[in-house]
mmCIF file of C-alpha atoms in Angstrom:
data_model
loop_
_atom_site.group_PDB
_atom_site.id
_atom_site.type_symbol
_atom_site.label_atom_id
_atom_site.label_comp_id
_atom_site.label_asym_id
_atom_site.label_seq_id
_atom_site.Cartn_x
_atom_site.Cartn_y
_atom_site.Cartn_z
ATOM 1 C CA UNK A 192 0.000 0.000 0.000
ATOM 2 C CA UNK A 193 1.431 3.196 -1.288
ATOM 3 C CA UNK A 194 1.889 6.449 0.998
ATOM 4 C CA UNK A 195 -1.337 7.595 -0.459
ATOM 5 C CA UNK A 196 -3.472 4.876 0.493
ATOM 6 C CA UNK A 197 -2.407 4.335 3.625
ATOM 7 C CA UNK A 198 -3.285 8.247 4.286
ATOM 8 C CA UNK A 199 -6.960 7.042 2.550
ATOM 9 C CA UNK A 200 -7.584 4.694 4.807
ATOM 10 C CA UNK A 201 -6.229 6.197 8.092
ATOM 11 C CA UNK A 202 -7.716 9.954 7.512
ATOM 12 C CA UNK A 203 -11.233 8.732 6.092
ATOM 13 C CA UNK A 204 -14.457 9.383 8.100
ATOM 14 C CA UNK A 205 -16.836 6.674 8.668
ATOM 15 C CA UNK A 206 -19.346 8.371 6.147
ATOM 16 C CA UNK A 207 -16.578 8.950 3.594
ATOM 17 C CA UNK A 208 -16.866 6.729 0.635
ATOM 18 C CA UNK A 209 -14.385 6.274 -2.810
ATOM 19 C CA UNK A 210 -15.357 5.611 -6.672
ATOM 20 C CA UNK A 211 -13.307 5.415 -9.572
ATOM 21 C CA UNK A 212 -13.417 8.197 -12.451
ATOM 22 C CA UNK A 213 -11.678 9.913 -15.086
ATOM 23 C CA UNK A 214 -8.580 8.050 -13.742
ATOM 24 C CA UNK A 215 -8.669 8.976 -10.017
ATOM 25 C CA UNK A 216 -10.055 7.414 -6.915
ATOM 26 C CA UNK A 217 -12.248 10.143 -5.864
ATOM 27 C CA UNK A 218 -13.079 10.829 -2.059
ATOM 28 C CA UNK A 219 -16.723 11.958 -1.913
ATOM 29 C CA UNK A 220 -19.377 12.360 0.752
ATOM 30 C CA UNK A 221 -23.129 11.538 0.275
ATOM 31 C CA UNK A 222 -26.303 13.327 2.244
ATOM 32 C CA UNK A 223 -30.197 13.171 1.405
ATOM 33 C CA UNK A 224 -32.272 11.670 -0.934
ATOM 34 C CA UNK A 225 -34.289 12.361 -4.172
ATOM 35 C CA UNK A 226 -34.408 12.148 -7.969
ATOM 36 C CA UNK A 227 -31.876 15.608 -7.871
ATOM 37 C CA UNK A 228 -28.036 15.685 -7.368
ATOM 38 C CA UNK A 229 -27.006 18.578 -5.811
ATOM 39 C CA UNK A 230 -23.107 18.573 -6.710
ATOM 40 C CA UNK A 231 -20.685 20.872 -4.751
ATOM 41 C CA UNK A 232 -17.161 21.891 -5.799
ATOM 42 C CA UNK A 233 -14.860 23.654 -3.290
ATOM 43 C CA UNK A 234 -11.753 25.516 -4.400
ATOM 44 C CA UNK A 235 -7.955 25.297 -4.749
ATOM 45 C CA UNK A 236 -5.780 24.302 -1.766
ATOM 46 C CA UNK A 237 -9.038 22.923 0.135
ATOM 47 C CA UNK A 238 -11.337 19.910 0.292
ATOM 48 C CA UNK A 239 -14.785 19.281 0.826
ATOM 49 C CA UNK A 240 -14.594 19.753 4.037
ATOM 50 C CA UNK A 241 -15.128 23.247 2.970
ATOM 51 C CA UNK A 242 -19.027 22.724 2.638
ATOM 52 C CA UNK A 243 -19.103 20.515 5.673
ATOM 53 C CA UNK A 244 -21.459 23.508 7.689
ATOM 54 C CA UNK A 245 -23.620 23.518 4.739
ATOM 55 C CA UNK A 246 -24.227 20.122 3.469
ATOM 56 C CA UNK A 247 -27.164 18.756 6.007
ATOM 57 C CA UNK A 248 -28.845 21.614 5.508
ATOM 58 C CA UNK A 249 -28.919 20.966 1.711
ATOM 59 C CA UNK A 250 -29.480 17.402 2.384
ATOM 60 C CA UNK A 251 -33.062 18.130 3.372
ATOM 61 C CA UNK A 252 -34.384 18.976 -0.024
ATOM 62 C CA UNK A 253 -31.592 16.658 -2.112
ATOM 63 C CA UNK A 254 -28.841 14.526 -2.311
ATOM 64 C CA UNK A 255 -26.120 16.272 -1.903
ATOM 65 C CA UNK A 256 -22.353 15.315 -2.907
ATOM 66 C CA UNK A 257 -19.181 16.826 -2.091
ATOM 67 C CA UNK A 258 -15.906 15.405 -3.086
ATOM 68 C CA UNK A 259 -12.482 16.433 -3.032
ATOM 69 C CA UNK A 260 -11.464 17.694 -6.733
ATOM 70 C CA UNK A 261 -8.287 16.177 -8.337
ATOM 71 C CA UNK A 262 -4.656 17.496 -6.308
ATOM 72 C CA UNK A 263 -6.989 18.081 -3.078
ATOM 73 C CA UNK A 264 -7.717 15.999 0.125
ATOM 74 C CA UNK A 265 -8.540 12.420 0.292
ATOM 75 C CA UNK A 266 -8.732 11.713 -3.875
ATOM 76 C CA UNK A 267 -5.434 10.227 -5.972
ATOM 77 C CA UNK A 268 -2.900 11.951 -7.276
ATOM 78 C CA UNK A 269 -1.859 10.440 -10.108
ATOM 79 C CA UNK A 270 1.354 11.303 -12.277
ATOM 80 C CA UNK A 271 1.861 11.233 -15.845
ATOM 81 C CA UNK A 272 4.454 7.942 -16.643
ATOM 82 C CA UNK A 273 7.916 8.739 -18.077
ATOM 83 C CA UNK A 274 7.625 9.810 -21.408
ATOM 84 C CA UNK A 275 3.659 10.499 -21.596
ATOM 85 C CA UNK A 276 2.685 12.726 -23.979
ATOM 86 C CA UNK A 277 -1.176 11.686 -23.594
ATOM 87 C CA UNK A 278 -3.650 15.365 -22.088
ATOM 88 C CA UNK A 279 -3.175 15.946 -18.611
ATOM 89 C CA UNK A 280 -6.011 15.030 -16.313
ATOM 90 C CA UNK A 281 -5.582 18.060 -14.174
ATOM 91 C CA UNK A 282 -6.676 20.600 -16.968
ATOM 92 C CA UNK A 283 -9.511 22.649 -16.476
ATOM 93 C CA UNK A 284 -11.375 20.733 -19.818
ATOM 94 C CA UNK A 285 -10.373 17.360 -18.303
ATOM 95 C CA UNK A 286 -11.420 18.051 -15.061
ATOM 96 C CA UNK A 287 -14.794 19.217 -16.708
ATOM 97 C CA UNK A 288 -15.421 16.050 -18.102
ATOM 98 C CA UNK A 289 -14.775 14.277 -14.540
ATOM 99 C CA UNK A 290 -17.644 16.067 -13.058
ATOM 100 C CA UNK A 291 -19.836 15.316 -16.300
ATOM 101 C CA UNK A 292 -18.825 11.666 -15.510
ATOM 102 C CA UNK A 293 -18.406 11.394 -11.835
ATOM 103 C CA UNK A 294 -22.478 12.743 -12.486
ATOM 104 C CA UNK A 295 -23.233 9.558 -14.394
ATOM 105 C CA UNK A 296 -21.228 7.002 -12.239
ATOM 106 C CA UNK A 297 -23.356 8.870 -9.109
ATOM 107 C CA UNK A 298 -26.073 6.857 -11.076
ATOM 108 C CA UNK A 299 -27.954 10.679 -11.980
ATOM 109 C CA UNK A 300 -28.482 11.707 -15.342
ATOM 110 C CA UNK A 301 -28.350 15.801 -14.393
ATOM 111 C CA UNK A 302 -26.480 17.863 -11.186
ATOM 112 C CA UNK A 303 -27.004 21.090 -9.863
ATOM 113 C CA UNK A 304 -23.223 22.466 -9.718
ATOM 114 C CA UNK A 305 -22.341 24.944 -6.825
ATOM 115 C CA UNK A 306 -18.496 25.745 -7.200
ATOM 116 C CA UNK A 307 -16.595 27.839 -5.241
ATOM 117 C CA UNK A 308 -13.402 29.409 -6.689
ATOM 118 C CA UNK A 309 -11.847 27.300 -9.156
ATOM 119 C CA UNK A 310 -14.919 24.943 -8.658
ATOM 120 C CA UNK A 311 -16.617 27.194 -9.616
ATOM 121 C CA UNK A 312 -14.748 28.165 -12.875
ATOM 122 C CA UNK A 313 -14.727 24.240 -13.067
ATOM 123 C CA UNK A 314 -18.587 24.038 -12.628
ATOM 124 C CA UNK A 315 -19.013 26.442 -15.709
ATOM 125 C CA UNK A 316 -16.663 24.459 -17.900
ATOM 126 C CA UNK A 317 -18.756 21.286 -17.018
ATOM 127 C CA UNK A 318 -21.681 23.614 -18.042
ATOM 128 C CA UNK A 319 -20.011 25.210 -21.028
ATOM 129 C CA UNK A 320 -18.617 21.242 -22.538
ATOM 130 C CA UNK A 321 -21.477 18.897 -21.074
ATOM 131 C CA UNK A 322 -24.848 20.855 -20.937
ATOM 132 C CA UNK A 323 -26.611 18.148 -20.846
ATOM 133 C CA UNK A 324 -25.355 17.313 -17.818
ATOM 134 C CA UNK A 325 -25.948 19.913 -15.551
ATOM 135 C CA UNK A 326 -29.409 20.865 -13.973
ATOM 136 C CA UNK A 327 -28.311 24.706 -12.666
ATOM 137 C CA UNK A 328 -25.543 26.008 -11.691
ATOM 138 C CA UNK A 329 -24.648 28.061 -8.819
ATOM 139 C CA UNK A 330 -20.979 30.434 -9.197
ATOM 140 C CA UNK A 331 -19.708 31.139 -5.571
ATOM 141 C CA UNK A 332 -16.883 33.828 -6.098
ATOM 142 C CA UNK A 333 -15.889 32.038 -9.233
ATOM 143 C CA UNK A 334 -12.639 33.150 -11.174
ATOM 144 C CA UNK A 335 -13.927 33.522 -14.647
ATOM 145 C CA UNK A 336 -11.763 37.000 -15.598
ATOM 146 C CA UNK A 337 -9.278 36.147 -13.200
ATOM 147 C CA UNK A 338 -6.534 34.063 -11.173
ATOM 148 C CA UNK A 339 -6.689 30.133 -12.657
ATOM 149 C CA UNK A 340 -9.495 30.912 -15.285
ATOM 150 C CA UNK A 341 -7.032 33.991 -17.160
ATOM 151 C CA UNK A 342 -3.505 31.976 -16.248
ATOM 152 C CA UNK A 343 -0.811 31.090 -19.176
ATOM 153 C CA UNK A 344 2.360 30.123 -18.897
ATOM 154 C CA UNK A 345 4.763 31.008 -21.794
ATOM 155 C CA UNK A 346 5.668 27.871 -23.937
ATOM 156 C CA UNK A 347 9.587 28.588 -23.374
ATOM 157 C CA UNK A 348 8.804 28.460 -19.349
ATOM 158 C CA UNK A 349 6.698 25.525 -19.884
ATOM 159 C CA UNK A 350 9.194 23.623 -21.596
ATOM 160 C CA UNK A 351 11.804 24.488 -18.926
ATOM 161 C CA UNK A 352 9.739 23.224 -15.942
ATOM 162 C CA UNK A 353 8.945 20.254 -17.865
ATOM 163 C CA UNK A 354 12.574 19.712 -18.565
ATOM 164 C CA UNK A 355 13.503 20.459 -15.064
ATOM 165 C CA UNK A 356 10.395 19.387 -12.945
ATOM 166 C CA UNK A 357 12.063 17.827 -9.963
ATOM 167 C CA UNK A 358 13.803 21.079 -9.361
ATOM 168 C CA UNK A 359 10.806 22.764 -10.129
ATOM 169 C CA UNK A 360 8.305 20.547 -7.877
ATOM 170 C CA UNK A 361 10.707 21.274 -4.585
ATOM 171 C CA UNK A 362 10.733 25.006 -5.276
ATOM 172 C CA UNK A 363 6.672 24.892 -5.272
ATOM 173 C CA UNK A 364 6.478 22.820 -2.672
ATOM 174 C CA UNK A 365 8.393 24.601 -0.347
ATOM 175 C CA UNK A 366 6.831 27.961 -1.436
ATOM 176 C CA UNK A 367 2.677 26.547 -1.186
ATOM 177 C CA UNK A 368 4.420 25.156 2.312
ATOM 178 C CA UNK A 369 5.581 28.371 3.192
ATOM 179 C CA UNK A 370 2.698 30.589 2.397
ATOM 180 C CA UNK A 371 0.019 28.500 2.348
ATOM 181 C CA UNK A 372 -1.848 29.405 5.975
ATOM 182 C CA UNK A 373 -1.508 33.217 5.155
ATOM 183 C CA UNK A 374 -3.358 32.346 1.907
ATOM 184 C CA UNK A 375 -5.577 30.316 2.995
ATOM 185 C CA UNK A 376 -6.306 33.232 5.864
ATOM 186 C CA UNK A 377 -6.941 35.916 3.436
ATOM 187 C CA UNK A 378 -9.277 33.990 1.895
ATOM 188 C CA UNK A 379 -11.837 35.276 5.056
ATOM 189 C CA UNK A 380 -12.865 38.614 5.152
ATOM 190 C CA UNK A 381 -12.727 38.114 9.813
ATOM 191 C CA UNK A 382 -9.442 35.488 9.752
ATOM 192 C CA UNK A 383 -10.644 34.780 13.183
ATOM 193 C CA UNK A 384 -13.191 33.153 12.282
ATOM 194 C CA UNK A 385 -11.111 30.539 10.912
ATOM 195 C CA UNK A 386 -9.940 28.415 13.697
ATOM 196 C CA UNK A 387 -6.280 27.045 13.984
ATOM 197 C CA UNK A 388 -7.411 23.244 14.213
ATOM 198 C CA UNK A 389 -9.512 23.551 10.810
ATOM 199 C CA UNK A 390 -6.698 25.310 8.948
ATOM 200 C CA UNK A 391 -4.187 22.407 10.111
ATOM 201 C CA UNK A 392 -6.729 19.948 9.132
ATOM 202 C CA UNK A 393 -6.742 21.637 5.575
ATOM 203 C CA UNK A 394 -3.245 21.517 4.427
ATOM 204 C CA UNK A 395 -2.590 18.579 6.292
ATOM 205 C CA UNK A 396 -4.880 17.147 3.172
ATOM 206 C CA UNK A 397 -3.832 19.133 0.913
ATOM 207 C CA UNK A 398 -0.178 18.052 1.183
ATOM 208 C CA UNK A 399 -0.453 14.274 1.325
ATOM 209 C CA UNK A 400 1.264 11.821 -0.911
ATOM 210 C CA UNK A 401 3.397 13.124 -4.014
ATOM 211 C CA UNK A 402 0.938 16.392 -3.865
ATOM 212 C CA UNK A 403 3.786 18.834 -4.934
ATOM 213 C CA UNK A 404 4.490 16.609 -7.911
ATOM 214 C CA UNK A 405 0.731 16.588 -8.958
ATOM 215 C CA UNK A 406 0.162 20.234 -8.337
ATOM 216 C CA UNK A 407 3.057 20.676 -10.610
ATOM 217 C CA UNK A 408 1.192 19.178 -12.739
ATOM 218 C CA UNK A 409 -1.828 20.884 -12.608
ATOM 219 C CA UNK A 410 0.129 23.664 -13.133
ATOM 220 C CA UNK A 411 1.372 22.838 -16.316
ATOM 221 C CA UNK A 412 -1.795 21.732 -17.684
ATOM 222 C CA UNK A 413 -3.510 25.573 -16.728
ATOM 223 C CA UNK A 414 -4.361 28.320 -19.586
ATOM 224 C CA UNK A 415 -6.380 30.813 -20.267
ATOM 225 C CA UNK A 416 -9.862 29.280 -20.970
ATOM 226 C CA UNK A 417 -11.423 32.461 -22.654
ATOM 227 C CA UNK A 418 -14.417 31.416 -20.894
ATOM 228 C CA UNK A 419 -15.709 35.271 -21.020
ATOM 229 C CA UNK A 420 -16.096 34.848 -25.257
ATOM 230 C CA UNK A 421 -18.345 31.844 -24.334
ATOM 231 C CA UNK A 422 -20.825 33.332 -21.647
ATOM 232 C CA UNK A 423 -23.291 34.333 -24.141
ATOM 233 C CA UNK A 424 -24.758 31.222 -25.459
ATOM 234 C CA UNK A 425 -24.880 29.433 -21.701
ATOM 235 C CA UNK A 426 -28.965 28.362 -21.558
ATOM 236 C CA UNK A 427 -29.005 26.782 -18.418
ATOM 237 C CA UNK A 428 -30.196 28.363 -14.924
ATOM 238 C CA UNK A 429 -27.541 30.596 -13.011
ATOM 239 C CA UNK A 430 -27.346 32.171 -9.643
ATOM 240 C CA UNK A 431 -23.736 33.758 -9.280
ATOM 241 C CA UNK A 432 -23.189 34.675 -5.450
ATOM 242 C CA UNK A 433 -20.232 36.881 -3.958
ATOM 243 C CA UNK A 434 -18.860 37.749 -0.794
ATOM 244 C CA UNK A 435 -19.210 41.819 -0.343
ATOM 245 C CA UNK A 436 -15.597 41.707 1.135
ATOM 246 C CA UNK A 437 -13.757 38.868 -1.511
ATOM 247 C CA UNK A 438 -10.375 40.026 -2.205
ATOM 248 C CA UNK A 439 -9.301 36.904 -4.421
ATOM 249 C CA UNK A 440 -12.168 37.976 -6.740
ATOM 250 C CA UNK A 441 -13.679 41.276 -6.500
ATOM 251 C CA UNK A 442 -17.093 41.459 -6.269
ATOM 252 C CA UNK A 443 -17.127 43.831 -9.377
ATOM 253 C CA UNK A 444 -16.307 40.673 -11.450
ATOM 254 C CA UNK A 445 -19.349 38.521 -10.134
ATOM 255 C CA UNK A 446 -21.086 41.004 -10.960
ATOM 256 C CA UNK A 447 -20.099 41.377 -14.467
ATOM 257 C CA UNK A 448 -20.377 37.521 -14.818
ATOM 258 C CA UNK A 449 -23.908 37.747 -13.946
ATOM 259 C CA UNK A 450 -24.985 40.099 -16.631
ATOM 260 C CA UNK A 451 -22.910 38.599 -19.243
ATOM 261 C CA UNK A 452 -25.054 35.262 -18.724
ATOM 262 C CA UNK A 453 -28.547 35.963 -20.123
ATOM 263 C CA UNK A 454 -30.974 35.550 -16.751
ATOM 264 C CA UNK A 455 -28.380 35.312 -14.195
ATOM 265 C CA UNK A 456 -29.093 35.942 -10.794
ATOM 266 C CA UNK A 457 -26.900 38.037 -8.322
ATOM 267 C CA UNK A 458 -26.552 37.485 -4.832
ATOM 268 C CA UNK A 459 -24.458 39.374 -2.429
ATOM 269 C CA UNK A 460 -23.419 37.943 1.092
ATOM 270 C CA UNK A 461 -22.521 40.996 3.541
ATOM 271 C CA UNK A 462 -19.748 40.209 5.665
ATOM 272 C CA UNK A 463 -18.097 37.886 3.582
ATOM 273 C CA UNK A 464 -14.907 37.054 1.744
ATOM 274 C CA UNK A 465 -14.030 34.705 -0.918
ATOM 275 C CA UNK A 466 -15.482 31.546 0.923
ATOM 276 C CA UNK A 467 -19.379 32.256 2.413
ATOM 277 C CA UNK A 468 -20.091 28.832 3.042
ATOM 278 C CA UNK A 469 -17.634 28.557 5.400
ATOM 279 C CA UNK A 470 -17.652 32.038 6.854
ATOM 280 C CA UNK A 471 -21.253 32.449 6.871
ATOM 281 C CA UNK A 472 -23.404 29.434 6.377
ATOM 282 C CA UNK A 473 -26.340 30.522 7.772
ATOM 283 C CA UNK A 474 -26.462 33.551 5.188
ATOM 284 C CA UNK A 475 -24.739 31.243 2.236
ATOM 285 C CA UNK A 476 -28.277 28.882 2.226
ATOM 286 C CA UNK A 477 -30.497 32.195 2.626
ATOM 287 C CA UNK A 478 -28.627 33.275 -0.229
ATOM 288 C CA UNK A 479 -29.623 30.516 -2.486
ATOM 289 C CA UNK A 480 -32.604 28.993 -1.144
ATOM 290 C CA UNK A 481 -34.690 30.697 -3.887
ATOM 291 C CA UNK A 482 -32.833 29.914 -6.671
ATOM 292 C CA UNK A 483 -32.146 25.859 -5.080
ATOM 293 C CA UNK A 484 -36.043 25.438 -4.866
ATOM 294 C CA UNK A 485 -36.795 26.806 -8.349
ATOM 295 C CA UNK A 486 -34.842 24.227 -9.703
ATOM 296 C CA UNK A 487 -35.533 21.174 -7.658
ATOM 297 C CA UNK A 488 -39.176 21.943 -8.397
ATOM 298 C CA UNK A 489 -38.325 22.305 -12.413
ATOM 299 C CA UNK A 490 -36.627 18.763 -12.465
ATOM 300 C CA UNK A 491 -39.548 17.343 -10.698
ATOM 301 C CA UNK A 492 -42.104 18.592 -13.195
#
């Protein structure tokens, strides 16, 4: 049993269960009942442990999934083999198709995606590749004009990490090691909120196994997705919710994302940063109850 594994097996809840997609061994959680699949995405550096004060809640009107997204928490890391030219798993079109398929293998034909952060950005490619997939979809401070959605690294630099990657992989490491409570931190707009115990508990899964060698990789595999040129002909049911005090993205660009996709909805959480359903669960569900009911009731027509 690999390093991995053994963390799999000793760091796993009772409730937390394990299916194979797309390549990895997801981790994934499971609440509720019902014909709808409410799917939920967290972002980069966390796990789904970051909708654990909001999933119950959910569960009363659906099932509800969370899982920990490919380079995060409990789910595989797996590396390219020597020599693979093949696409990488960890781009943002790859990763699309996981949720279109981790949808199908949930035995549900249709999800309602919330993504936070780079879920969310994730959530609208799955939207933007596999419509026919995805039920509604609900953008939590997603980075759509900025941060992982607008990143490219020139081909030169590309082929010089590649060339060099174990050099490269213990220079990231060591940085994402180094700065990775403060970021984590900022992420809140009151940092007190966040306790000391839950941050620990964060990047302790975050940095398990050979996690700076697949995070290198996920790194390679980003671009620019030009996702903004492809708003326009999204048909499918959008509320896109921000934190009044996100400084990873401002609220100024939710806002712009919701008028550039024809009927979104805007919702703004006071006295929140770039992660509401942590910081402010209570206010995170008021924020989308609407929206959640108007499109468990459409499926059920």
């Amino acid at each position: 049993m690999d390093t991995l594994e053994s963390y799999q097996t000793q760091l796993a809840d009772p409730d937390s269960r394990f299916i194979e997609v797309g390549g990895f061994r997801l981790h994934y959680k499971r609440q509720g009942s019902g014909e709808t699949l409410i799917l939920l995405l967290h972002g980069s550096f966390l796990s789904l442990k970051s909708w654990s004060a909001v999933m119950a809640p959910l569960a009363e009107r659906a099932t509800v999934v969370a899982f920990d997204r490919p380079v995060c928490g409990l789910t595989s890391r797996p590396l390219p083999k020597r020599g693979d030219r093949g696409p990488s798993p960890y781009s943002a079109e790859a990763q699309g198709e996981l949720v279109a398929e981790l949808i199908a293998a949930l035995g549900f034909e249709r999800a309602i995606l919330v993504g936070n952060s780079t879920g969310g950005t994730i959530a609208l490619m799955t939207a933007l590749r596999r419509p026919e997939r995805v039920q509604g979809l609900i953008l939590v401070d997603a980075m759509v004009y900025s941060g992982y959605a607008t990143s490219e690294v020139p081909a030169p630099v590309l082929a010089m990490m590649r060339a060099l990657k174990p050099a490269f992989t213990r220079l990231m490491g060591f940085m994402i090691d180094r700065l990775y409570e403060k970021a984590i931190r900022k992420f809140r707009y009151r940092q007190e909120r966040l306790s000391d115990a839950t941050l620990a508990e964060f990047k302790r899964d975050f940095m398990l196994g050979p996690w700076d060698k697949a995070f290198l990789e996920l790194f390679l595999a980003t671009r620019r997705l030009n996702l903004d040129a492809r708003l326009g002909g999204l048909a499918i049911p959008t509320l896109v919710v921000t934190g009044e005090h996100d400084r990873a993205v401002k609220p100024e660009e939710s806002e712009r994302l919701a008028k550039a996709i024809a009927g979104a909805e805007l919702q703004v959480i006071a006295d929140a940063g770039h992660l509401p359903q942590e910081e402010r669960p209570e206010a995170f569900l008021a924020a989308i109850d609407g929206f959640l009911t108007r499109a468990v009731r459409s499926f059920e027509l």
